[in-house]
Amino acid sequence: MSRLLVLIFLISISCSSSNDPFESDRWVLDSTYSYMTQTEQQASEMDYTEKLEFVSNGLFLKSLTRDGDTTVVEGRWVISEEGGRSGYLVTYSEDHDFVRNCFAEPQEFFFEADGMLIQSDFTPCDGPEFRYVRSSD
């Protein structure tokens, strides 16, 4: 009987344990910052919402919702270093309008700073930096 209880306990722990790379694997767009104009725009002022999800097996999902329609693009993430920063390189299976970078490859690099997840691959093309906060969803 005690072995059965231990087995049930171990199974429940393994099912509830998370192997995700973050405490929470979901992030939501909080704001953008334009270095060109030195202005910040809050997500609540935008006509869309954006969510990111890092899955422990390397799957990455980015969703954008506008006017009730949600589009999801899929990619794969790996731990990487770029510009002296450790972070997460996402390579998408295909290019899409909201894969934001200045490169020919459909990739984005995310790093953590000041409690936020930052994506700034668009700034060399005078685009904004995208800032995400952890989501409890």
JSON list of C-alpha atoms in Angstrom, two decimals:
[
{"chain": "A", "resi": 1, "resn": "MET", "atom": "CA", "xyz": [0.00, 0.00, 0.00]},
{"chain": "A", "resi": 2, "resn": "SER", "atom": "CA", "xyz": [2.79, 2.44, 0.90]},
{"chain": "A", "resi": 3, "resn": "ARG", "atom": "CA", "xyz": [4.55, 1.70, -2.41]},
{"chain": "A", "resi": 4, "resn": "LEU", "atom": "CA", "xyz": [1.33, 2.55, -4.24]},
{"chain": "A", "resi": 5, "resn": "LEU", "atom": "CA", "xyz": [1.06, 5.87, -2.40]},
{"chain": "A", "resi": 6, "resn": "VAL", "atom": "CA", "xyz": [4.70, 6.70, -3.14]},
{"chain": "A", "resi": 7, "resn": "LEU", "atom": "CA", "xyz": [4.16, 5.84, -6.82]},
{"chain": "A", "resi": 8, "resn": "ILE", "atom": "CA", "xyz": [1.05, 8.03, -7.01]},
{"chain": "A", "resi": 9, "resn": "PHE", "atom": "CA", "xyz": [2.95, 10.86, -5.28]},
{"chain": "A", "resi": 10, "resn": "LEU", "atom": "CA", "xyz": [5.91, 10.58, -7.69]},
{"chain": "A", "resi": 11, "resn": "ILE", "atom": "CA", "xyz": [3.62, 10.56, -10.71]},
{"chain": "A", "resi": 12, "resn": "SER", "atom": "CA", "xyz": [1.75, 13.62, -9.46]},
{"chain": "A", "resi": 13, "resn": "ILE", "atom": "CA", "xyz": [5.03, 15.49, -8.89]},
{"chain": "A", "resi": 14, "resn": "SER", "atom": "CA", "xyz": [6.39, 14.60, -12.32]},
{"chain": "A", "resi": 15, "resn": "CYS", "atom": "CA", "xyz": [3.15, 15.68, -13.98]},
{"chain": "A", "resi": 16, "resn": "SER", "atom": "CA", "xyz": [3.10, 19.01, -12.18]},
{"chain": "A", "resi": 17, "resn": "SER", "atom": "CA", "xyz": [6.82, 19.71, -12.48]},
{"chain": "A", "resi": 18, "resn": "SER", "atom": "CA", "xyz": [7.86, 22.10, -15.18]},
{"chain": "A", "resi": 19, "resn": "ASN", "atom": "CA", "xyz": [10.87, 21.73, -17.44]},
{"chain": "A", "resi": 20, "resn": "ASP", "atom": "CA", "xyz": [10.18, 25.09, -19.08]},
{"chain": "A", "resi": 21, "resn": "PRO", "atom": "CA", "xyz": [13.14, 27.46, -19.48]},
{"chain": "A", "resi": 22, "resn": "PHE", "atom": "CA", "xyz": [11.36, 30.13, -17.44]},
{"chain": "A", "resi": 23, "resn": "GLU", "atom": "CA", "xyz": [9.36, 30.15, -14.22]},
{"chain": "A", "resi": 24, "resn": "SER", "atom": "CA", "xyz": [6.43, 30.85, -16.49]},
{"chain": "A", "resi": 25, "resn": "ASP", "atom": "CA", "xyz": [6.73, 29.98, -20.13]},
{"chain": "A", "resi": 26, "resn": "ARG", "atom": "CA", "xyz": [4.22, 32.52, -21.39]},
{"chain": "A", "resi": 27, "resn": "TRP", "atom": "CA", "xyz": [4.86, 36.18, -22.09]},
{"chain": "A", "resi": 28, "resn": "VAL", "atom": "CA", "xyz": [2.60, 39.01, -23.23]},
{"chain": "A", "resi": 29, "resn": "LEU", "atom": "CA", "xyz": [3.54, 42.21, -25.03]},
{"chain": "A", "resi": 30, "resn": "ASP", "atom": "CA", "xyz": [3.81, 45.05, -22.52]},
{"chain": "A", "resi": 31, "resn": "SER", "atom": "CA", "xyz": [5.21, 47.89, -24.61]},
{"chain": "A", "resi": 32, "resn": "THR", "atom": "CA", "xyz": [7.41, 48.94, -27.47]},
{"chain": "A", "resi": 33, "resn": "TYR", "atom": "CA", "xyz": [10.22, 51.47, -27.36]},
{"chain": "A", "resi": 34, "resn": "SER", "atom": "CA", "xyz": [11.48, 53.44, -30.33]},
{"chain": "A", "resi": 35, "resn": "TYR", "atom": "CA", "xyz": [15.09, 54.51, -29.97]},
{"chain": "A", "resi": 36, "resn": "MET", "atom": "CA", "xyz": [14.74, 56.74, -33.04]},
{"chain": "A", "resi": 37, "resn": "THR", "atom": "CA", "xyz": [12.04, 58.91, -31.44]},
{"chain": "A", "resi": 38, "resn": "GLN", "atom": "CA", "xyz": [12.79, 57.91, -27.83]},
{"chain": "A", "resi": 39, "resn": "THR", "atom": "CA", "xyz": [9.12, 57.13, -27.23]},
{"chain": "A", "resi": 40, "resn": "GLU", "atom": "CA", "xyz": [7.43, 54.23, -25.51]},
{"chain": "A", "resi": 41, "resn": "GLN", "atom": "CA", "xyz": [4.02, 52.88, -26.46]},
{"chain": "A", "resi": 42, "resn": "GLN", "atom": "CA", "xyz": [2.06, 50.75, -24.03]},
{"chain": "A", "resi": 43, "resn": "ALA", "atom": "CA", "xyz": [0.42, 47.58, -25.32]},
{"chain": "A", "resi": 44, "resn": "SER", "atom": "CA", "xyz": [-2.97, 48.91, -24.17]},
{"chain": "A", "resi": 45, "resn": "GLU", "atom": "CA", "xyz": [-2.62, 51.70, -26.77]},
{"chain": "A", "resi": 46, "resn": "MET", "atom": "CA", "xyz": [-2.08, 49.26, -29.65]},
{"chain": "A", "resi": 47, "resn": "ASP", "atom": "CA", "xyz": [-4.73, 47.75, -31.89]},
{"chain": "A", "resi": 48, "resn": "TYR", "atom": "CA", "xyz": [-3.46, 44.22, -31.31]},
{"chain": "A", "resi": 49, "resn": "THR", "atom": "CA", "xyz": [-2.24, 41.90, -28.55]},
{"chain": "A", "resi": 50, "resn": "GLU", "atom": "CA", "xyz": [0.72, 39.60, -28.78]},
{"chain": "A", "resi": 51, "resn": "LYS", "atom": "CA", "xyz": [1.70, 36.52, -26.79]},
{"chain": "A", "resi": 52, "resn": "LEU", "atom": "CA", "xyz": [4.78, 34.30, -26.76]},
{"chain": "A", "resi": 53, "resn": "GLU", "atom": "CA", "xyz": [5.08, 30.75, -25.52]},
{"chain": "A", "resi": 54, "resn": "PHE", "atom": "CA", "xyz": [8.33, 28.85, -24.96]},
{"chain": "A", "resi": 55, "resn": "VAL", "atom": "CA", "xyz": [7.70, 25.12, -24.63]},
{"chain": "A", "resi": 56, "resn": "SER", "atom": "CA", "xyz": [10.31, 22.95, -22.90]},
{"chain": "A", "resi": 57, "resn": "ASN", "atom": "CA", "xyz": [10.79, 20.72, -25.95]},
{"chain": "A", "resi": 58, "resn": "GLY", "atom": "CA", "xyz": [12.04, 23.67, -28.03]},
{"chain": "A", "resi": 59, "resn": "LEU", "atom": "CA", "xyz": [8.71, 24.63, -29.59]},
{"chain": "A", "resi": 60, "resn": "PHE", "atom": "CA", "xyz": [7.99, 28.37, -29.77]},
{"chain": "A", "resi": 61, "resn": "LEU", "atom": "CA", "xyz": [4.60, 29.92, -30.51]},
{"chain": "A", "resi": 62, "resn": "LYS", "atom": "CA", "xyz": [3.95, 33.59, -31.25]},
{"chain": "A", "resi": 63, "resn": "SER", "atom": "CA", "xyz": [0.36, 34.76, -31.54]},
{"chain": "A", "resi": 64, "resn": "LEU", "atom": "CA", "xyz": [-1.04, 38.08, -32.63]},
{"chain": "A", "resi": 65, "resn": "THR", "atom": "CA", "xyz": [-4.71, 38.95, -32.12]},
{"chain": "A", "resi": 66, "resn": "ARG", "atom": "CA", "xyz": [-6.29, 41.86, -33.98]},
{"chain": "A", "resi": 67, "resn": "ASP", "atom": "CA", "xyz": [-10.03, 42.52, -34.39]},
{"chain": "A", "resi": 68, "resn": "GLY", "atom": "CA", "xyz": [-10.84, 39.12, -32.87]},
{"chain": "A", "resi": 69, "resn": "ASP", "atom": "CA", "xyz": [-8.68, 37.21, -35.35]},
{"chain": "A", "resi": 70, "resn": "THR", "atom": "CA", "xyz": [-5.64, 35.36, -34.00]},
{"chain": "A", "resi": 71, "resn": "THR", "atom": "CA", "xyz": [-2.67, 34.31, -36.10]},
{"chain": "A", "resi": 72, "resn": "VAL", "atom": "CA", "xyz": [-0.09, 31.92, -34.68]},
{"chain": "A", "resi": 73, "resn": "VAL", "atom": "CA", "xyz": [3.37, 31.32, -36.09]},
{"chain": "A", "resi": 74, "resn": "GLU", "atom": "CA", "xyz": [5.55, 28.45, -34.96]},
{"chain": "A", "resi": 75, "resn": "GLY", "atom": "CA", "xyz": [9.26, 28.24, -34.51]},
{"chain": "A", "resi": 76, "resn": "ARG", "atom": "CA", "xyz": [11.99, 26.48, -32.57]},
{"chain": "A", "resi": 77, "resn": "TRP", "atom": "CA", "xyz": [14.07, 28.07, -29.80]},
{"chain": "A", "resi": 78, "resn": "VAL", "atom": "CA", "xyz": [17.58, 27.37, -28.59]},
{"chain": "A", "resi": 79, "resn": "ILE", "atom": "CA", "xyz": [19.73, 29.02, -25.95]},
{"chain": "A", "resi": 80, "resn": "SER", "atom": "CA", "xyz": [22.17, 31.30, -27.71]},
{"chain": "A", "resi": 81, "resn": "GLU", "atom": "CA", "xyz": [24.37, 34.35, -27.29]},
{"chain": "A", "resi": 82, "resn": "GLU", "atom": "CA", "xyz": [24.14, 37.48, -29.37]},
{"chain": "A", "resi": 83, "resn": "GLY", "atom": "CA", "xyz": [25.90, 40.80, -28.89]},
{"chain": "A", "resi": 84, "resn": "GLY", "atom": "CA", "xyz": [27.34, 39.59, -25.58]},
{"chain": "A", "resi": 85, "resn": "ARG", "atom": "CA", "xyz": [23.87, 38.72, -24.24]},
{"chain": "A", "resi": 86, "resn": "SER", "atom": "CA", "xyz": [22.67, 35.26, -23.37]},
{"chain": "A", "resi": 87, "resn": "GLY", "atom": "CA", "xyz": [19.13, 34.59, -24.56]},
{"chain": "A", "resi": 88, "resn": "TYR", "atom": "CA", "xyz": [16.89, 32.58, -26.84]},
{"chain": "A", "resi": 89, "resn": "LEU", "atom": "CA", "xyz": [17.23, 32.41, -30.60]},
{"chain": "A", "resi": 90, "resn": "VAL", "atom": "CA", "xyz": [13.96, 31.58, -32.32]},
{"chain": "A", "resi": 91, "resn": "THR", "atom": "CA", "xyz": [13.96, 30.28, -35.88]},
{"chain": "A", "resi": 92, "resn": "TYR", "atom": "CA", "xyz": [10.52, 30.23, -37.50]},
{"chain": "A", "resi": 93, "resn": "SER", "atom": "CA", "xyz": [9.38, 27.56, -39.93]},
{"chain": "A", "resi": 94, "resn": "GLU", "atom": "CA", "xyz": [8.38, 30.33, -42.37]},
{"chain": "A", "resi": 95, "resn": "ASP", "atom": "CA", "xyz": [8.63, 34.10, -42.67]},
{"chain": "A", "resi": 96, "resn": "HIS", "atom": "CA", "xyz": [5.62, 36.12, -41.52]},
{"chain": "A", "resi": 97, "resn": "ASP", "atom": "CA", "xyz": [4.65, 39.79, -41.18]},
{"chain": "A", "resi": 98, "resn": "PHE", "atom": "CA", "xyz": [5.14, 39.82, -37.44]},
{"chain": "A", "resi": 99, "resn": "VAL", "atom": "CA", "xyz": [8.53, 38.14, -37.41]},
{"chain": "A", "resi": 100, "resn": "ARG", "atom": "CA", "xyz": [10.38, 41.36, -36.73]},
{"chain": "A", "resi": 101, "resn": "ASN", "atom": "CA", "xyz": [14.01, 41.66, -37.72]},
{"chain": "A", "resi": 102, "resn": "CYS", "atom": "CA", "xyz": [16.36, 43.20, -40.26]},
{"chain": "A", "resi": 103, "resn": "PHE", "atom": "CA", "xyz": [17.66, 39.89, -41.59]},
{"chain": "A", "resi": 104, "resn": "ALA", "atom": "CA", "xyz": [16.85, 37.61, -44.49]},
{"chain": "A", "resi": 105, "resn": "GLU", "atom": "CA", "xyz": [16.34, 34.66, -42.11]},
{"chain": "A", "resi": 106, "resn": "PRO", "atom": "CA", "xyz": [13.04, 34.33, -40.21]},
{"chain": "A", "resi": 107, "resn": "GLN", "atom": "CA", "xyz": [14.66, 34.59, -36.77]},
{"chain": "A", "resi": 108, "resn": "GLU", "atom": "CA", "xyz": [14.31, 36.64, -33.60]},
{"chain": "A", "resi": 109, "resn": "PHE", "atom": "CA", "xyz": [16.52, 36.84, -30.52]},
{"chain": "A", "resi": 110, "resn": "PHE", "atom": "CA", "xyz": [14.99, 37.37, -27.05]},
{"chain": "A", "resi": 111, "resn": "PHE", "atom": "CA", "xyz": [16.86, 38.21, -23.86]},
{"chain": "A", "resi": 112, "resn": "GLU", "atom": "CA", "xyz": [15.83, 39.05, -20.32]},
{"chain": "A", "resi": 113, "resn": "ALA", "atom": "CA", "xyz": [16.53, 42.47, -18.81]},
{"chain": "A", "resi": 114, "resn": "ASP", "atom": "CA", "xyz": [14.91, 44.28, -15.89]},
{"chain": "A", "resi": 115, "resn": "GLY", "atom": "CA", "xyz": [12.30, 41.55, -15.45]},
{"chain": "A", "resi": 116, "resn": "MET", "atom": "CA", "xyz": [11.20, 41.77, -19.08]},
{"chain": "A", "resi": 117, "resn": "LEU", "atom": "CA", "xyz": [11.81, 39.70, -22.17]},
{"chain": "A", "resi": 118, "resn": "ILE", "atom": "CA", "xyz": [13.23, 41.95, -24.89]},
{"chain": "A", "resi": 119, "resn": "GLN", "atom": "CA", "xyz": [13.26, 41.50, -28.65]},
{"chain": "A", "resi": 120, "resn": "SER", "atom": "CA", "xyz": [15.28, 44.23, -30.37]},
{"chain": "A", "resi": 121, "resn": "ASP", "atom": "CA", "xyz": [16.20, 42.71, -33.75]},
{"chain": "A", "resi": 122, "resn": "PHE", "atom": "CA", "xyz": [14.04, 45.34, -35.45]},
{"chain": "A", "resi": 123, "resn": "THR", "atom": "CA", "xyz": [15.88, 48.40, -34.04]},
{"chain": "A", "resi": 124, "resn": "PRO", "atom": "CA", "xyz": [18.74, 48.40, -36.61]},
{"chain": "A", "resi": 125, "resn": "CYS", "atom": "CA", "xyz": [16.02, 49.07, -39.26]},
{"chain": "A", "resi": 126, "resn": "ASP", "atom": "CA", "xyz": [14.61, 51.94, -37.13]},
{"chain": "A", "resi": 127, "resn": "GLY", "atom": "CA", "xyz": [11.87, 49.67, -35.79]},
{"chain": "A", "resi": 128, "resn": "PRO", "atom": "CA", "xyz": [10.90, 49.53, -32.13]},
{"chain": "A", "resi": 129, "resn": "GLU", "atom": "CA", "xyz": [12.14, 47.22, -29.40]},
{"chain": "A", "resi": 130, "resn": "PHE", "atom": "CA", "xyz": [9.41, 44.84, -28.19]},
{"chain": "A", "resi": 131, "resn": "ARG", "atom": "CA", "xyz": [9.11, 44.32, -24.44]},
{"chain": "A", "resi": 132, "resn": "TYR", "atom": "CA", "xyz": [7.21, 41.42, -22.89]},
{"chain": "A", "resi": 133, "resn": "VAL", "atom": "CA", "xyz": [6.20, 40.57, -19.33]},
{"chain": "A", "resi": 134, "resn": "ARG", "atom": "CA", "xyz": [5.47, 37.16, -17.88]},
{"chain": "A", "resi": 135, "resn": "SER", "atom": "CA", "xyz": [1.88, 36.06, -18.18]},
{"chain": "A", "resi": 136, "resn": "SER", "atom": "CA", "xyz": [-0.05, 33.87, -15.78]},
{"chain": "A", "resi": 137, "resn": "ASP", "atom": "CA", "xyz": [-2.28, 32.56, -18.61]}
]
